[in-house]
Tab-separated table of C-alpha atoms and ligand atoms in Angstrom:
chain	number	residue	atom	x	y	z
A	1	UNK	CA	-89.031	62.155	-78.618
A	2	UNK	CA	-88.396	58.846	-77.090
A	3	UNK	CA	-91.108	56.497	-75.669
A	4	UNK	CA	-91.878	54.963	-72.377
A	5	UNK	CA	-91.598	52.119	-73.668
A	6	UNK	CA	-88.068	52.903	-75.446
A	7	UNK	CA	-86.675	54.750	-72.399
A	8	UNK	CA	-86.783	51.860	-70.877
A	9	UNK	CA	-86.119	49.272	-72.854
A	10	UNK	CA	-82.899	51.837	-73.775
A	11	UNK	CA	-81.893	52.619	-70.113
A	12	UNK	CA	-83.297	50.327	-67.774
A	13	UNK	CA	-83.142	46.780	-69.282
A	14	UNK	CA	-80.009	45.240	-69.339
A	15	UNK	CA	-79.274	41.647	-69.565
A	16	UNK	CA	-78.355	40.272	-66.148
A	17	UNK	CA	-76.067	37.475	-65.854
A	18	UNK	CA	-74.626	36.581	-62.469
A	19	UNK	CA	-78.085	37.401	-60.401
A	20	UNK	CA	-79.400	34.261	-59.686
A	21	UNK	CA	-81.904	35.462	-57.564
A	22	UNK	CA	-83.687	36.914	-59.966
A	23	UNK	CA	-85.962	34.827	-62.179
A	24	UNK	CA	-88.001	36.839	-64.260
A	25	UNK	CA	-86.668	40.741	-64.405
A	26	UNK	CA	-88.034	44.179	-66.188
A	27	UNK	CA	-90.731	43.075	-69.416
A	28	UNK	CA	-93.491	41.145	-67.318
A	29	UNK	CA	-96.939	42.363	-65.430
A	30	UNK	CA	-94.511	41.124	-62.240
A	31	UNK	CA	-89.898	40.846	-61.087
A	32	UNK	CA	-89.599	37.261	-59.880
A	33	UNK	CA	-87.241	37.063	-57.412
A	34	UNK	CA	-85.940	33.778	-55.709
A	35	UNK	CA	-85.229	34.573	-52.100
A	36	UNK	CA	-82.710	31.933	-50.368
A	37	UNK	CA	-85.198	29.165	-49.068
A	38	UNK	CA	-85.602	29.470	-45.071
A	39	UNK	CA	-84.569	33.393	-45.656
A	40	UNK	CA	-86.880	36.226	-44.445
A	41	UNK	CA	-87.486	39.022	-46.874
A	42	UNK	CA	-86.437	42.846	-45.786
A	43	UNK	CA	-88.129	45.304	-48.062
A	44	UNK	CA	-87.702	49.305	-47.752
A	45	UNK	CA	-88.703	52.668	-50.202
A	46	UNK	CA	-87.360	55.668	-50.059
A	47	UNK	CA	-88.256	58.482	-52.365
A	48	UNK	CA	-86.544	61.408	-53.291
A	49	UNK	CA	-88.347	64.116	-54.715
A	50	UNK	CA	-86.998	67.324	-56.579
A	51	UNK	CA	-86.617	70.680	-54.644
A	52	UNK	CA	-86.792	68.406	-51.631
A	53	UNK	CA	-84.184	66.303	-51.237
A	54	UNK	CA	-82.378	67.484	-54.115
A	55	UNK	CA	-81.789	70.715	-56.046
A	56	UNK	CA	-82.726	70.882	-59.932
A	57	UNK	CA	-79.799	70.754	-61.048
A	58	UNK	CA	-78.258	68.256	-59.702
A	59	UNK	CA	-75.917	65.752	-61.579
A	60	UNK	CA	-77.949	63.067	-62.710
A	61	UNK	CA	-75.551	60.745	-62.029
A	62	UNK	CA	-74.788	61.393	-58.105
A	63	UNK	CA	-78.392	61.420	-58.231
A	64	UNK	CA	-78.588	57.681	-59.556
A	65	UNK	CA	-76.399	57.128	-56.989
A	66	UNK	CA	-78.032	58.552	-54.192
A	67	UNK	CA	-81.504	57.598	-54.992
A	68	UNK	CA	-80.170	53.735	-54.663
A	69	UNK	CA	-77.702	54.392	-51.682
A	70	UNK	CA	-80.335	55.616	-48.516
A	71	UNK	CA	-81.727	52.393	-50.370
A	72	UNK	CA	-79.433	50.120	-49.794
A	73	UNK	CA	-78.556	51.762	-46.529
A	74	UNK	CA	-81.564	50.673	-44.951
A	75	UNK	CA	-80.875	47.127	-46.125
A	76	UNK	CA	-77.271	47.447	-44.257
A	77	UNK	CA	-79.126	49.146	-41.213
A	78	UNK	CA	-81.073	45.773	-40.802
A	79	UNK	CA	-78.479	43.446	-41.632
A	80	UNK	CA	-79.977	42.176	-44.418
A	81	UNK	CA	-78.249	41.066	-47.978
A	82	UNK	CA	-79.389	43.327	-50.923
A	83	UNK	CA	-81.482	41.298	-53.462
A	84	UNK	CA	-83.050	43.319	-55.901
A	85	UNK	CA	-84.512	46.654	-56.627
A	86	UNK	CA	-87.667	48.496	-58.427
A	87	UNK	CA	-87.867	52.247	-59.737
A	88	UNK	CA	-90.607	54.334	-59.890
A	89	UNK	CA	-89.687	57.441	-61.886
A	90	UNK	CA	-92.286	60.136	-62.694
A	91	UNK	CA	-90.268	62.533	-65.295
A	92	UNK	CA	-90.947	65.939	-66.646
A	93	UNK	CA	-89.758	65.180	-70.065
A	94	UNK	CA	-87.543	61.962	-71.501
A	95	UNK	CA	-84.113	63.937	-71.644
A	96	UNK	CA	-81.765	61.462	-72.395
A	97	UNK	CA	-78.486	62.867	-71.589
A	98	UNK	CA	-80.502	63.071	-68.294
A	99	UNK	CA	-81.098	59.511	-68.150
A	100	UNK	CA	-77.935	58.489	-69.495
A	101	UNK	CA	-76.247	59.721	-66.356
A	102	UNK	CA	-79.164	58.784	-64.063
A	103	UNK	CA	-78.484	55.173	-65.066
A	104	UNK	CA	-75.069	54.959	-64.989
A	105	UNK	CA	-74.961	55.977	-61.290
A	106	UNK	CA	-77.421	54.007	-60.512
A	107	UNK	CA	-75.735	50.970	-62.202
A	108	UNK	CA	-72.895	51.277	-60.561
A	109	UNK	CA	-73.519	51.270	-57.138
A	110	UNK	CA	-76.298	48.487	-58.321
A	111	UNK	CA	-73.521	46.340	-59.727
A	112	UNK	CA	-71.049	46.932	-56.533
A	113	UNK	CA	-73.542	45.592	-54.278
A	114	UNK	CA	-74.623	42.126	-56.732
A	115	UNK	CA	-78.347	44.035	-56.566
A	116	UNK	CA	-80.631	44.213	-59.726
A	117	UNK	CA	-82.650	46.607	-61.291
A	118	UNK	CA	-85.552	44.242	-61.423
A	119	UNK	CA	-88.691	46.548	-62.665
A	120	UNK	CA	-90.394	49.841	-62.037
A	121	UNK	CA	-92.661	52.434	-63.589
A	122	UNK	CA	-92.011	55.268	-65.714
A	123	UNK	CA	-94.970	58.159	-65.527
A	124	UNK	CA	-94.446	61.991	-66.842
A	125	UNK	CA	-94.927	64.211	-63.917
A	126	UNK	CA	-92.549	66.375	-61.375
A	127	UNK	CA	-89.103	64.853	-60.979
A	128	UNK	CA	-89.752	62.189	-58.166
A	129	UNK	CA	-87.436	58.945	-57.213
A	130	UNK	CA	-88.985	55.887	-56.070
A	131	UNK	CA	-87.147	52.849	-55.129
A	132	UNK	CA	-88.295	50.027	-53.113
A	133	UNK	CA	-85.499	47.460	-52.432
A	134	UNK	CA	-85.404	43.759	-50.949
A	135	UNK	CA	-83.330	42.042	-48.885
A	136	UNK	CA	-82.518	38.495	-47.255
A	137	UNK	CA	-81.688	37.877	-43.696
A	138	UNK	CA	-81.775	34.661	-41.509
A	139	UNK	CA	-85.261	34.539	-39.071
A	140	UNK	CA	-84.076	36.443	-36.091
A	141	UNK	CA	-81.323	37.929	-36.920
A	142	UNK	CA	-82.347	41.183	-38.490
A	143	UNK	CA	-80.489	44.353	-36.397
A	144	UNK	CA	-84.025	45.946	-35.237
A	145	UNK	CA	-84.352	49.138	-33.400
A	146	UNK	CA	-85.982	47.450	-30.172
A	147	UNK	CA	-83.264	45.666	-29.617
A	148	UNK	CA	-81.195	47.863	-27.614
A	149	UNK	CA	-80.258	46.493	-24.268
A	150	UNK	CA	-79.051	48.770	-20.962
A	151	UNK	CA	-75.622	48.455	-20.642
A	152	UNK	CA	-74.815	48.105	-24.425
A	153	UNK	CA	-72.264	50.183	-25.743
A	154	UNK	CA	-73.695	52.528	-28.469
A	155	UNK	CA	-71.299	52.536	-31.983
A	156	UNK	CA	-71.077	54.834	-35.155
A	157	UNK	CA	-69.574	53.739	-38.229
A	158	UNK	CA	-67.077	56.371	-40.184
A	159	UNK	CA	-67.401	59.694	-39.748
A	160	UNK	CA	-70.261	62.186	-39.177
A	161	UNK	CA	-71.260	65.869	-40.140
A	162	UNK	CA	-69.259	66.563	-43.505
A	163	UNK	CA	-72.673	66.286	-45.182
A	164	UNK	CA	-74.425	68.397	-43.476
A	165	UNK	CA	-71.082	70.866	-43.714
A	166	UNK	CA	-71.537	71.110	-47.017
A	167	UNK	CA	-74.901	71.780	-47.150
A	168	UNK	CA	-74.063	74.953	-45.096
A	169	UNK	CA	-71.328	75.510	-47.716
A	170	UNK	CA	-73.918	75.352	-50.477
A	171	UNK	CA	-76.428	77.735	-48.755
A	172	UNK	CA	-72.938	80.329	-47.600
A	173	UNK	CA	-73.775	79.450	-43.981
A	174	UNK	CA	-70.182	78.578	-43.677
A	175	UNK	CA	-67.367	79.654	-46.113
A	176	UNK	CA	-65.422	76.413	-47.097
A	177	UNK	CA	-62.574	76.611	-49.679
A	178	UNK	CA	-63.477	74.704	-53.126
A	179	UNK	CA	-61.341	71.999	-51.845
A	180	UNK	CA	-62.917	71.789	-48.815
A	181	UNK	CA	-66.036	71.455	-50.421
A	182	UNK	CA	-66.229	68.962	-52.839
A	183	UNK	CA	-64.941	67.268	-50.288
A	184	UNK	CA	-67.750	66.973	-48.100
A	185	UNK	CA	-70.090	67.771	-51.020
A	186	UNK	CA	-68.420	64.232	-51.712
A	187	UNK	CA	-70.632	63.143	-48.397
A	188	UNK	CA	-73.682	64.679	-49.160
A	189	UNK	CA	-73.675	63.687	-52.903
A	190	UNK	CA	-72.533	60.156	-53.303
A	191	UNK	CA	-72.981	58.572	-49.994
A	192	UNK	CA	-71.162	54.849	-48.987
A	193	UNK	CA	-74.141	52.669	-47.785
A	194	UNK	CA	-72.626	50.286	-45.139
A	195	UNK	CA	-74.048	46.700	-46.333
A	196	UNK	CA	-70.620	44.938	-45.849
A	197	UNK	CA	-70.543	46.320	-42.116
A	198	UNK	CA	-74.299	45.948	-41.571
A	199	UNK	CA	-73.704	41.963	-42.545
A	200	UNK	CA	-70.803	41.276	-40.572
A	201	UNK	CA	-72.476	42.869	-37.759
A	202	UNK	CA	-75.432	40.044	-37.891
A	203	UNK	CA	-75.185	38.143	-34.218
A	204	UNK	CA	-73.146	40.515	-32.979
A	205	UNK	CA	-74.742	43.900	-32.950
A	206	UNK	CA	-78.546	44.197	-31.221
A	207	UNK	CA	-80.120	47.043	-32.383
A	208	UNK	CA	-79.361	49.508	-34.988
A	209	UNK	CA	-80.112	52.565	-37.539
A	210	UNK	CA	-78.793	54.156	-40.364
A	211	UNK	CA	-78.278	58.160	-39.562
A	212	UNK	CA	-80.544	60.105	-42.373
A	213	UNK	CA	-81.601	62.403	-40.330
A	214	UNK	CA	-78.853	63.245	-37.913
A	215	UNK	CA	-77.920	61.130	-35.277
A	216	UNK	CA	-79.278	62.498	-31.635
A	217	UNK	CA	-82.663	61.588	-33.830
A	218	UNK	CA	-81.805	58.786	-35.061
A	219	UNK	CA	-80.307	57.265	-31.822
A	220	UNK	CA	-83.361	58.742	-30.420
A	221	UNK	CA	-85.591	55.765	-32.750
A	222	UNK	CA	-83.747	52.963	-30.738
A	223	UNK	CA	-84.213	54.504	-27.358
A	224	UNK	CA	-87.976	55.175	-27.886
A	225	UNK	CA	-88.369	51.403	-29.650
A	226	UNK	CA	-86.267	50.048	-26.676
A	227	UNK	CA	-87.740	51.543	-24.016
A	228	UNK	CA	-84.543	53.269	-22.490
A	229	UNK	CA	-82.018	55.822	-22.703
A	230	UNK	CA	-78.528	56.806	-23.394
A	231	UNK	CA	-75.782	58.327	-22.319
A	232	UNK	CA	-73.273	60.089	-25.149
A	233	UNK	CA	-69.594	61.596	-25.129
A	234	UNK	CA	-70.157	64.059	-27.387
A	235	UNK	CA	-66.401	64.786	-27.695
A	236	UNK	CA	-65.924	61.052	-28.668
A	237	UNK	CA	-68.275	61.563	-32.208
A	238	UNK	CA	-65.699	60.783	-34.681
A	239	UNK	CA	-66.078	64.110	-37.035
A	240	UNK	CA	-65.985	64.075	-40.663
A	241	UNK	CA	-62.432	65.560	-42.186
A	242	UNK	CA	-63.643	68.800	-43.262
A	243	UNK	CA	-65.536	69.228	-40.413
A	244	UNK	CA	-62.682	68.632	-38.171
A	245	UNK	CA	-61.501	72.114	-39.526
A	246	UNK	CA	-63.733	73.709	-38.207
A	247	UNK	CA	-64.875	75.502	-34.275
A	248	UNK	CA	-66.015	73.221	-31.797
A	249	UNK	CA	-69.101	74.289	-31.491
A	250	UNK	CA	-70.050	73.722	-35.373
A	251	UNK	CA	-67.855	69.997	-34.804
A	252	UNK	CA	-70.833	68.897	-32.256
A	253	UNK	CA	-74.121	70.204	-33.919
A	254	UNK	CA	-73.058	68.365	-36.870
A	255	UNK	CA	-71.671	65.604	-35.163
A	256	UNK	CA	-74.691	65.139	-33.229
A	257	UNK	CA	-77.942	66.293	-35.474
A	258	UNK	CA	-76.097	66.951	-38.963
A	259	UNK	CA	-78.249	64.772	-41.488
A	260	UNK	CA	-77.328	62.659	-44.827
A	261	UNK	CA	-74.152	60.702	-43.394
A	262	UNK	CA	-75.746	56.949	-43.877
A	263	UNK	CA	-73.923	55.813	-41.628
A	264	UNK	CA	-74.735	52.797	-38.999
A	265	UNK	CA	-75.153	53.758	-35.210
A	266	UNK	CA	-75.773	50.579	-33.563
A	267	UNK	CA	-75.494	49.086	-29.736
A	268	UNK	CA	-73.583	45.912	-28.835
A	269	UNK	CA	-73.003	44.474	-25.296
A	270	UNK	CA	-69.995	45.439	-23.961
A	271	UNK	CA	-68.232	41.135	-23.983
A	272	UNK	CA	-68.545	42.161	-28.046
A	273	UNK	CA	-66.454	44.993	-28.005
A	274	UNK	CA	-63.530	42.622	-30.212
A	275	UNK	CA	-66.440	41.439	-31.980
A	276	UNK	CA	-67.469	44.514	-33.122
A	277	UNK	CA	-63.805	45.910	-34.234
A	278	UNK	CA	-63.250	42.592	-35.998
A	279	UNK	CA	-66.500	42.752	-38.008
A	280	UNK	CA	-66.092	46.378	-38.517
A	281	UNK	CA	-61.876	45.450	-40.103
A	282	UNK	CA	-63.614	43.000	-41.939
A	283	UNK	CA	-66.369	45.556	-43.789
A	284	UNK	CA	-63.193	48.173	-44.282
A	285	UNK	CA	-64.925	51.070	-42.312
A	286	UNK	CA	-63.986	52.320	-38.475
A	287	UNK	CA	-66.308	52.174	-35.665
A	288	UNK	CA	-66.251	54.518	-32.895
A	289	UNK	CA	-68.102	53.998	-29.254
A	290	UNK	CA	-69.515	57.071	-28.099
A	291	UNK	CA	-71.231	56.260	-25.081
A	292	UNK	CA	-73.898	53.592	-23.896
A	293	UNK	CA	-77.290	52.358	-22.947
A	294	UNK	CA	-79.085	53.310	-19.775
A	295	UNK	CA	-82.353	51.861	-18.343
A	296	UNK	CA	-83.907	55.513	-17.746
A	297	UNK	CA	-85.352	57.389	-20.635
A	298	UNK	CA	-83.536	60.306	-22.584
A	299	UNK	CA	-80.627	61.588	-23.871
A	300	UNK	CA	-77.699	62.313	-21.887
A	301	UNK	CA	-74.668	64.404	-23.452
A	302	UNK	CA	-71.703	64.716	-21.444
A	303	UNK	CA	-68.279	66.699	-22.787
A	304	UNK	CA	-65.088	65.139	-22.119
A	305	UNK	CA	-65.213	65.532	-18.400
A	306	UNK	CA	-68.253	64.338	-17.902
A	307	UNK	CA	-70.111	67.185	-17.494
A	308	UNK	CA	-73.632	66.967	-18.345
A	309	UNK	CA	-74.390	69.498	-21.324
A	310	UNK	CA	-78.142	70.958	-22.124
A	311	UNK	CA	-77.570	71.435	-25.722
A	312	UNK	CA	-80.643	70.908	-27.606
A	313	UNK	CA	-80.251	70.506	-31.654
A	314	UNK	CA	-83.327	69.002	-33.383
A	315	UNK	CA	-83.131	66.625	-36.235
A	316	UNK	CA	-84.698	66.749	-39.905
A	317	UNK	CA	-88.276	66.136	-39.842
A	318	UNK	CA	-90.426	66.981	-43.192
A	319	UNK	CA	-93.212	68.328	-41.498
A	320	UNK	CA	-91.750	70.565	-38.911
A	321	UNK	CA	-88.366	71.462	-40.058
A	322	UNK	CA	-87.636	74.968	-41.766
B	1	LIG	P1	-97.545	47.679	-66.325
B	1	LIG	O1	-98.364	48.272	-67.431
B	1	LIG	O2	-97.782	46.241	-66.077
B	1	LIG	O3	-97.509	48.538	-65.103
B	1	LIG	P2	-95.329	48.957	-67.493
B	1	LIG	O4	-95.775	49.121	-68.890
B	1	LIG	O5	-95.453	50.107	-66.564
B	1	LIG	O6	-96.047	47.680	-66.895
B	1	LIG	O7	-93.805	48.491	-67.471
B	1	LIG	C1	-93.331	47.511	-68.375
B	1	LIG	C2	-92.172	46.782	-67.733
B	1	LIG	O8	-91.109	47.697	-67.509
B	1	LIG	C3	-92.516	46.197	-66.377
B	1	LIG	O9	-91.793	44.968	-66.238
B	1	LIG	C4	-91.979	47.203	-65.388
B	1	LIG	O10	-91.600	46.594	-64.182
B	1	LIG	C5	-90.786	47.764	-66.141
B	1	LIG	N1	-90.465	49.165	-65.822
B	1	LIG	C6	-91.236	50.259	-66.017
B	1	LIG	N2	-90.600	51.396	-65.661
B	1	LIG	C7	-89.392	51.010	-65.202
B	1	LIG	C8	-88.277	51.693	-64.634
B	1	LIG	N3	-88.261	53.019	-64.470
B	1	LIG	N4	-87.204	50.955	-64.273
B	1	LIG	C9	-87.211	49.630	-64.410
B	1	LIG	N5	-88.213	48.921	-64.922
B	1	LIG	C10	-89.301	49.588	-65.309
B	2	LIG	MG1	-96.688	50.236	-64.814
């Protein structure tokens, strides 16, 4: 059997040209990392723990993925510029065809975003994901979720609701043909963190979140941290493919409280509107405004008419969720 100190010398340590900011990586008590002088440091974990967030047996390698994607979408969220990562893995056993997946996902999406693997800690115990992430942004221009201003428009980047479709696919809430999906299980599985979009946004954007836990939730985080409210078109939320199959009525819970899409939902004043499409061309994603800021609390939904609708979906909270 392999040992700690082998798995991760064997899967974790690779030599790391091209990552300046990094002075001293995996091997020491402590990761040195070099932040750009002047630069404030943004710095997020996310864990993701087995039978929780993921089934056992799921791919190792969309799981390497994953683990570093709701990651490095909380870097994008803020605006920030990914830097450097640590791991905390607690493992039932060293497999090592495990690992060698787990690693190669991880890589990956490490190398596509310049961000380095830059130390951890490896414990047997239940299958559990750890990874704390930094960032750089310029003083005062992080995208923070008290930002929002009445008036603003509110945005979403890409599309919303495919992965919660296909976790209703997975538990036969919904029958979806196998093409259908992988499709969306594409979503769910190996999600697109929006960095590029999340930095070109920086001085243009005012407040924003990524959408883990559906978005009438999430939007709900900048209203409460802004003190005011919002009115949404719910007929304007830009639905994934797949779930643009489907009836209406499945189109707008998803839409609107359907977690797991990492995408950004941000607000803007309205002069930025060219701003935001040109930043948004630039990071290779669409944006799509689906309503705006208001100075009174709550959420407003409105259908294409304007008619006010009472719909009430709840998002995904750990505690009091089914
Ligand atoms: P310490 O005893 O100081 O906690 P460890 O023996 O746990 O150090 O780890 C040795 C080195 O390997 C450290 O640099 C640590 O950051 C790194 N490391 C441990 N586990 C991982 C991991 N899963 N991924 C990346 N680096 C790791
Ligand atoms: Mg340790």
């Amino acid at each position: 059997m392999i040992s700690e100190f082998d798995l991760i010398a064997r899967y974790f340590t690779r030599a790391q040209p091209g990552h300046p900011q990094v002075v001293l990586g995996i091997g020491d008590d402590c990761a040195l990392l070099n932040p750009t002088p002047g630069m404030v440091l943004a710095i997020s974990s996310d864990m993701l723990v087995e039978g929780r967030h993921f089934l056992p047996d799921a791919d190792p390698k969309k799981l390497g993925h994953k683990s570093l994607a709701v990651n490095l979408s909380d870097l994008a969220a803020m605006g920030a510029r990914p830097l450097g990562f640590t791991l905390a893995l607690s493992l039932p056993q060293p497999d090592q065809t495990w690992l060698a997946g787990f690693a190669d996902g991880l890589f990956a999406l490490a190398d596509a975003h310049d961000c380095a693997l830059i130390g951890g800690d490896t414990t047997k115990g239940p299958l559990n994901i750890c990874i704390t992430i930094f960032g750089e942004i310029p003083p005062g221009q992080a995208l923070r979720r008290d930002a929002a201003l009445a008036g603003d428009d509110i945005w979403v980047s890409g599309t919303l609701g495919d992965a919660r479709l296909a976790l209703a696919g997975l538990r036969q809430e919904v029958a979806l043909d196998p093409a259908e999906q992988a499709a969306a299980a594409a979503r769910l599985d190996t999600p697109s963190p929006r960095v590029a979009l999340g930095l070109a946004l920086r001085g243009v954007a005012h407040a924003a979140i990524d959408i883990s836990d559906g978005l009438s939730g999430d939007l709900g985080h900048i209203l409460q941290r802004s003190g005011c409210g919002a009115l949404v078109k719910l007929d304007a939320l830009p639905p994934g493919p797949v779930l643009a199959r489907q009836p209406q009525a499945l189109q707008r819970e998803f839409a609107l409280s359907g977690g797991d899409d990492y995408e950004l939902c941000f607000t803007a004043a309205v002069t930025q509107r060219a701003a935001v499409l040109a930043a948004a061309q630039a990071a290779g994603i669409t944006v799509t405004r689906i309503g705006s800021i208001e100075p009174a609390a709550g959420l407003r939904l409105v259908d294409a008419s304007g008619a006010a609708l009472d719909l009430q979906f709840s998002s995904f909270d750990h505690f009091t969720s089914p």
